[in-house]
Amino acid sequence: MSQADAFAAIADANRRHLLEALRRGPKTVNELAEGLPVSRPAVSQHLKALRDAGLVSVRNEGTRRVYRVEEAGFLKLNLWLDQFWQG
């Protein structure tokens, strides 16, 4: 299965908001949903898109799913963007 396009994943403002929140540390869906005007199921769908693009990862802690930024996914974005500043 091919990985989803990271640039398409971050095109959505709600997803960028989620990434900003996760940049400060791992969080659950409930914690992330507090800062958005969308439902928890919608937050889960946005997180799935970010996971599919390799930008976040998830781990189970009991009954909770904890999300965090996946640095390797951002490294690919950085490498692509850096080519525009190198000459």
CSV table of N, CA and C in Angstrom, one decimal, residues 9-86:
chain,number,residue,atom,x,y,z
A,9,ALA,N,-2.3,15.9,2.9
A,9,ALA,CA,-2.7,15.8,4.3
A,9,ALA,C,-2.7,17.1,5.1
A,10,ILE,N,-1.6,17.9,4.9
A,10,ILE,CA,-1.5,19.1,5.7
A,10,ILE,C,-2.2,20.3,5.0
A,11,ALA,N,-2.9,20.1,3.9
A,11,ALA,CA,-3.6,21.1,3.2
A,11,ALA,C,-4.8,21.6,4.0
A,12,ASP,N,-5.3,20.7,4.9
A,12,ASP,CA,-6.5,21.0,5.7
A,12,ASP,C,-6.2,21.7,6.9
A,13,ALA,N,-6.9,22.8,7.2
A,13,ALA,CA,-6.6,23.6,8.4
A,13,ALA,C,-6.7,22.9,9.7
A,14,ASN,N,-7.8,22.0,9.8
A,14,ASN,CA,-8.0,21.2,11.0
A,14,ASN,C,-6.8,20.3,11.3
A,15,ARG,N,-6.3,19.7,10.2
A,15,ARG,CA,-5.1,18.8,10.4
A,15,ARG,C,-3.9,19.6,10.8
A,16,ARG,N,-3.7,20.8,10.3
A,16,ARG,CA,-2.5,21.6,10.7
A,16,ARG,C,-2.7,21.9,12.2
A,17,HIS,N,-3.9,22.2,12.6
A,17,HIS,CA,-4.2,22.5,14.0
A,17,HIS,C,-3.8,21.3,14.9
A,18,LEU,N,-4.2,20.1,14.4
A,18,LEU,CA,-3.9,18.9,15.2
A,18,LEU,C,-2.4,18.7,15.3
A,19,LEU,N,-1.7,19.0,14.2
A,19,LEU,CA,-0.2,18.8,14.2
A,19,LEU,C,0.4,19.8,15.1
A,20,GLU,N,-0.1,21.0,15.2
A,20,GLU,CA,0.4,22.0,16.1
A,20,GLU,C,0.3,21.6,17.5
A,21,ALA,N,-0.9,21.0,17.8
A,21,ALA,CA,-1.2,20.5,19.2
A,21,ALA,C,-0.2,19.3,19.5
A,22,LEU,N,0.0,18.4,18.5
A,22,LEU,CA,0.8,17.3,18.8
A,22,LEU,C,2.3,17.7,18.8
A,23,ARG,N,2.7,18.8,18.2
A,23,ARG,CA,4.0,19.2,18.3
A,23,ARG,C,4.5,19.5,19.8
A,24,ARG,N,3.5,19.9,20.6
A,24,ARG,CA,3.7,20.1,22.0
A,24,ARG,C,3.8,18.9,22.8
A,25,GLY,N,3.4,17.7,22.2
A,25,GLY,CA,3.5,16.5,23.0
A,25,GLY,C,2.4,15.5,22.6
A,26,PRO,N,2.5,14.2,22.9
A,26,PRO,CA,1.5,13.2,22.6
A,26,PRO,C,0.2,13.6,23.3
A,27,LYS,N,-0.9,13.2,22.6
A,27,LYS,CA,-2.3,13.5,23.1
A,27,LYS,C,-3.3,12.5,22.6
A,28,THR,N,-4.3,12.4,23.3
A,28,THR,CA,-5.4,11.5,22.9
A,28,THR,C,-6.4,12.2,22.0
A,29,VAL,N,-7.3,11.5,21.4
A,29,VAL,CA,-8.3,12.1,20.5
A,29,VAL,C,-9.2,13.1,21.3
A,30,ASN,N,-9.5,12.7,22.5
A,30,ASN,CA,-10.4,13.6,23.4
A,30,ASN,C,-9.6,14.9,23.6
A,31,GLU,N,-8.3,14.8,23.9
A,31,GLU,CA,-7.5,16.1,24.2
A,31,GLU,C,-7.4,16.9,22.9
A,32,LEU,N,-7.3,16.3,21.8
A,32,LEU,CA,-7.2,17.0,20.5
A,32,LEU,C,-8.5,17.6,20.1
A,33,ALA,N,-9.6,16.9,20.4
A,33,ALA,CA,-10.9,17.4,20.0
A,33,ALA,C,-11.3,18.7,20.8
A,34,GLU,N,-10.8,18.9,21.9
A,34,GLU,CA,-11.1,20.0,22.8
A,34,GLU,C,-10.8,21.3,22.0
A,35,GLY,N,-9.8,21.4,21.2
A,35,GLY,CA,-9.4,22.6,20.5
A,35,GLY,C,-10.0,22.9,19.2
A,36,LEU,N,-10.9,22.0,18.7
A,36,LEU,CA,-11.5,22.1,17.4
A,36,LEU,C,-13.0,22.1,17.4
A,37,PRO,N,-13.6,22.9,16.4
A,37,PRO,CA,-15.0,22.9,16.4
A,37,PRO,C,-15.6,21.8,15.6
A,38,VAL,N,-15.0,20.6,15.7
A,38,VAL,CA,-15.6,19.4,14.9
A,38,VAL,C,-15.7,18.3,15.9
A,39,SER,N,-16.5,17.3,15.6
A,39,SER,CA,-16.7,16.1,16.5
A,39,SER,C,-15.5,15.3,16.7
A,40,ARG,N,-15.5,14.4,17.7
A,40,ARG,CA,-14.5,13.5,17.9
A,40,ARG,C,-14.3,12.5,16.8
A,41,PRO,N,-15.4,12.0,16.2
A,41,PRO,CA,-15.2,11.1,15.0
A,41,PRO,C,-14.5,11.8,13.8
A,42,ALA,N,-14.8,13.1,13.7
A,42,ALA,CA,-14.1,13.9,12.6
A,42,ALA,C,-12.7,14.1,12.9
A,43,VAL,N,-12.3,14.3,14.2
A,43,VAL,CA,-10.9,14.4,14.6
A,43,VAL,C,-10.2,13.1,14.3
A,44,SER,N,-10.9,11.9,14.6
A,44,SER,CA,-10.3,10.6,14.3
A,44,SER,C,-10.0,10.4,12.8
A,45,GLN,N,-11.0,10.9,12.0
A,45,GLN,CA,-10.8,10.8,10.5
A,45,GLN,C,-9.6,11.7,10.1
A,46,HIS,N,-9.4,12.9,10.6
A,46,HIS,CA,-8.3,13.7,10.3
A,46,HIS,C,-7.0,13.1,10.7
A,47,LEU,N,-7.0,12.5,11.9
A,47,LEU,CA,-5.8,11.8,12.4
A,47,LEU,C,-5.5,10.6,11.5
A,48,LYS,N,-6.5,9.9,11.0
A,48,LYS,CA,-6.2,8.8,10.1
A,48,LYS,C,-5.5,9.3,8.8
A,49,ALA,N,-6.0,10.4,8.3
A,49,ALA,CA,-5.3,11.0,7.1
A,49,ALA,C,-3.9,11.3,7.4
A,50,LEU,N,-3.6,11.9,8.6
A,50,LEU,CA,-2.2,12.2,9.0
A,50,LEU,C,-1.4,10.9,9.2
A,51,ARG,N,-2.0,9.9,9.7
A,51,ARG,CA,-1.3,8.6,9.9
A,51,ARG,C,-1.0,8.0,8.6
A,52,ASP,N,-2.0,8.0,7.7
A,52,ASP,CA,-1.8,7.4,6.3
A,52,ASP,C,-0.6,8.1,5.6
A,53,ALA,N,-0.4,9.4,5.9
A,53,ALA,CA,0.6,10.2,5.2
A,53,ALA,C,2.0,10.0,6.0
A,54,GLY,N,2.0,9.3,7.1
A,54,GLY,CA,3.2,9.1,7.8
A,54,GLY,C,3.6,10.3,8.7
A,55,LEU,N,2.7,11.2,9.0
A,55,LEU,CA,3.0,12.3,9.8
A,55,LEU,C,2.8,12.2,11.3
A,56,VAL,N,1.9,11.3,11.6
A,56,VAL,CA,1.7,10.9,13.0
A,56,VAL,C,1.6,9.4,13.2
A,57,SER,N,1.9,9.0,14.4
A,57,SER,CA,1.8,7.6,14.8
A,57,SER,C,0.9,7.5,16.0
A,58,VAL,N,0.4,6.3,16.3
A,58,VAL,CA,-0.5,6.1,17.4
A,58,VAL,C,-0.1,4.8,18.2
A,59,ARG,N,-0.3,4.9,19.5
A,59,ARG,CA,0.0,3.7,20.3
A,59,ARG,C,-1.2,3.6,21.3
A,60,ASN,N,-1.5,2.3,21.6
A,60,ASN,CA,-2.6,2.0,22.5
A,60,ASN,C,-2.1,2.0,24.0
A,61,GLU,N,-2.8,2.7,24.8
A,61,GLU,CA,-2.5,2.7,26.3
A,61,GLU,C,-3.8,2.4,27.0
A,62,GLY,N,-4.0,1.1,27.2
A,62,GLY,CA,-5.2,0.6,27.8
A,62,GLY,C,-6.3,0.9,26.8
A,63,THR,N,-7.3,1.6,27.2
A,63,THR,CA,-8.4,1.9,26.2
A,63,THR,C,-8.2,3.2,25.4
A,64,ARG,N,-7.1,3.9,25.7
A,64,ARG,CA,-6.9,5.1,25.0
A,64,ARG,C,-5.9,4.9,23.8
A,65,ARG,N,-6.1,5.8,22.8
A,65,ARG,CA,-5.1,5.8,21.7
A,65,ARG,C,-4.4,7.1,21.8
A,66,VAL,N,-3.1,7.1,21.9
A,66,VAL,CA,-2.3,8.3,22.1
A,66,VAL,C,-1.5,8.5,20.8
A,67,TYR,N,-1.7,9.7,20.2
A,67,TYR,CA,-1.1,10.1,19.0
A,67,TYR,C,0.2,11.0,19.2
A,68,ARG,N,1.1,10.9,18.3
A,68,ARG,CA,2.3,11.8,18.4
A,68,ARG,C,2.8,12.1,17.0
A,69,VAL,N,3.6,13.1,16.9
A,69,VAL,CA,4.2,13.5,15.6
A,69,VAL,C,5.2,12.4,15.2
A,70,GLU,N,5.2,12.1,14.0
A,70,GLU,CA,6.2,11.1,13.4
A,70,GLU,C,7.3,11.9,12.7
A,71,GLU,N,8.4,12.1,13.3
A,71,GLU,CA,9.5,12.9,12.7
A,71,GLU,C,9.9,12.5,11.4
A,72,ALA,N,10.0,11.2,11.1
A,72,ALA,CA,10.4,10.7,9.8
A,72,ALA,C,9.5,11.2,8.7
A,73,GLY,N,8.3,11.3,8.9
A,73,GLY,CA,7.4,11.9,7.9
A,73,GLY,C,7.7,13.3,7.6
A,74,PHE,N,8.0,14.1,8.6
A,74,PHE,CA,8.4,15.5,8.3
A,74,PHE,C,9.7,15.6,7.7
A,75,LEU,N,10.6,14.7,7.9
A,75,LEU,CA,11.9,14.7,7.3
A,75,LEU,C,11.8,14.7,5.8
A,76,LYS,N,10.9,13.8,5.3
A,76,LYS,CA,10.6,13.8,3.8
A,76,LYS,C,10.2,15.1,3.3
A,77,LEU,N,9.2,15.8,4.1
A,77,LEU,CA,8.8,17.1,3.6
A,77,LEU,C,9.9,18.1,3.6
A,78,ASN,N,10.7,18.1,4.7
A,78,ASN,CA,11.8,19.0,4.8
A,78,ASN,C,12.8,18.8,3.7
A,79,LEU,N,13.2,17.6,3.4
A,79,LEU,CA,14.1,17.3,2.3
A,79,LEU,C,13.6,17.8,1.0
A,80,TRP,N,12.3,17.7,0.7
A,80,TRP,CA,11.7,18.2,-0.6
A,80,TRP,C,11.8,19.7,-0.6
A,81,LEU,N,11.4,20.3,0.5
A,81,LEU,CA,11.4,21.8,0.6
A,81,LEU,C,12.8,22.4,0.5
A,82,ASP,N,13.7,21.7,1.2
A,82,ASP,CA,15.1,22.2,1.2
A,82,ASP,C,15.8,22.4,-0.1
A,83,GLN,N,15.3,21.6,-1.1
A,83,GLN,CA,15.9,21.7,-2.4
A,83,GLN,C,15.7,23.0,-3.1
A,84,PHE,N,14.7,23.8,-2.6
A,84,PHE,CA,14.4,25.1,-3.2
A,84,PHE,C,15.3,26.2,-2.6
A,85,TRP,N,16.0,25.9,-1.5
A,85,TRP,CA,16.8,26.9,-0.8
A,85,TRP,C,18.3,26.6,-1.0
A,86,GLN,N,18.6,25.5,-1.7
A,86,GLN,CA,20.0,25.1,-1.8
A,86,GLN,C,20.7,25.6,-3.1
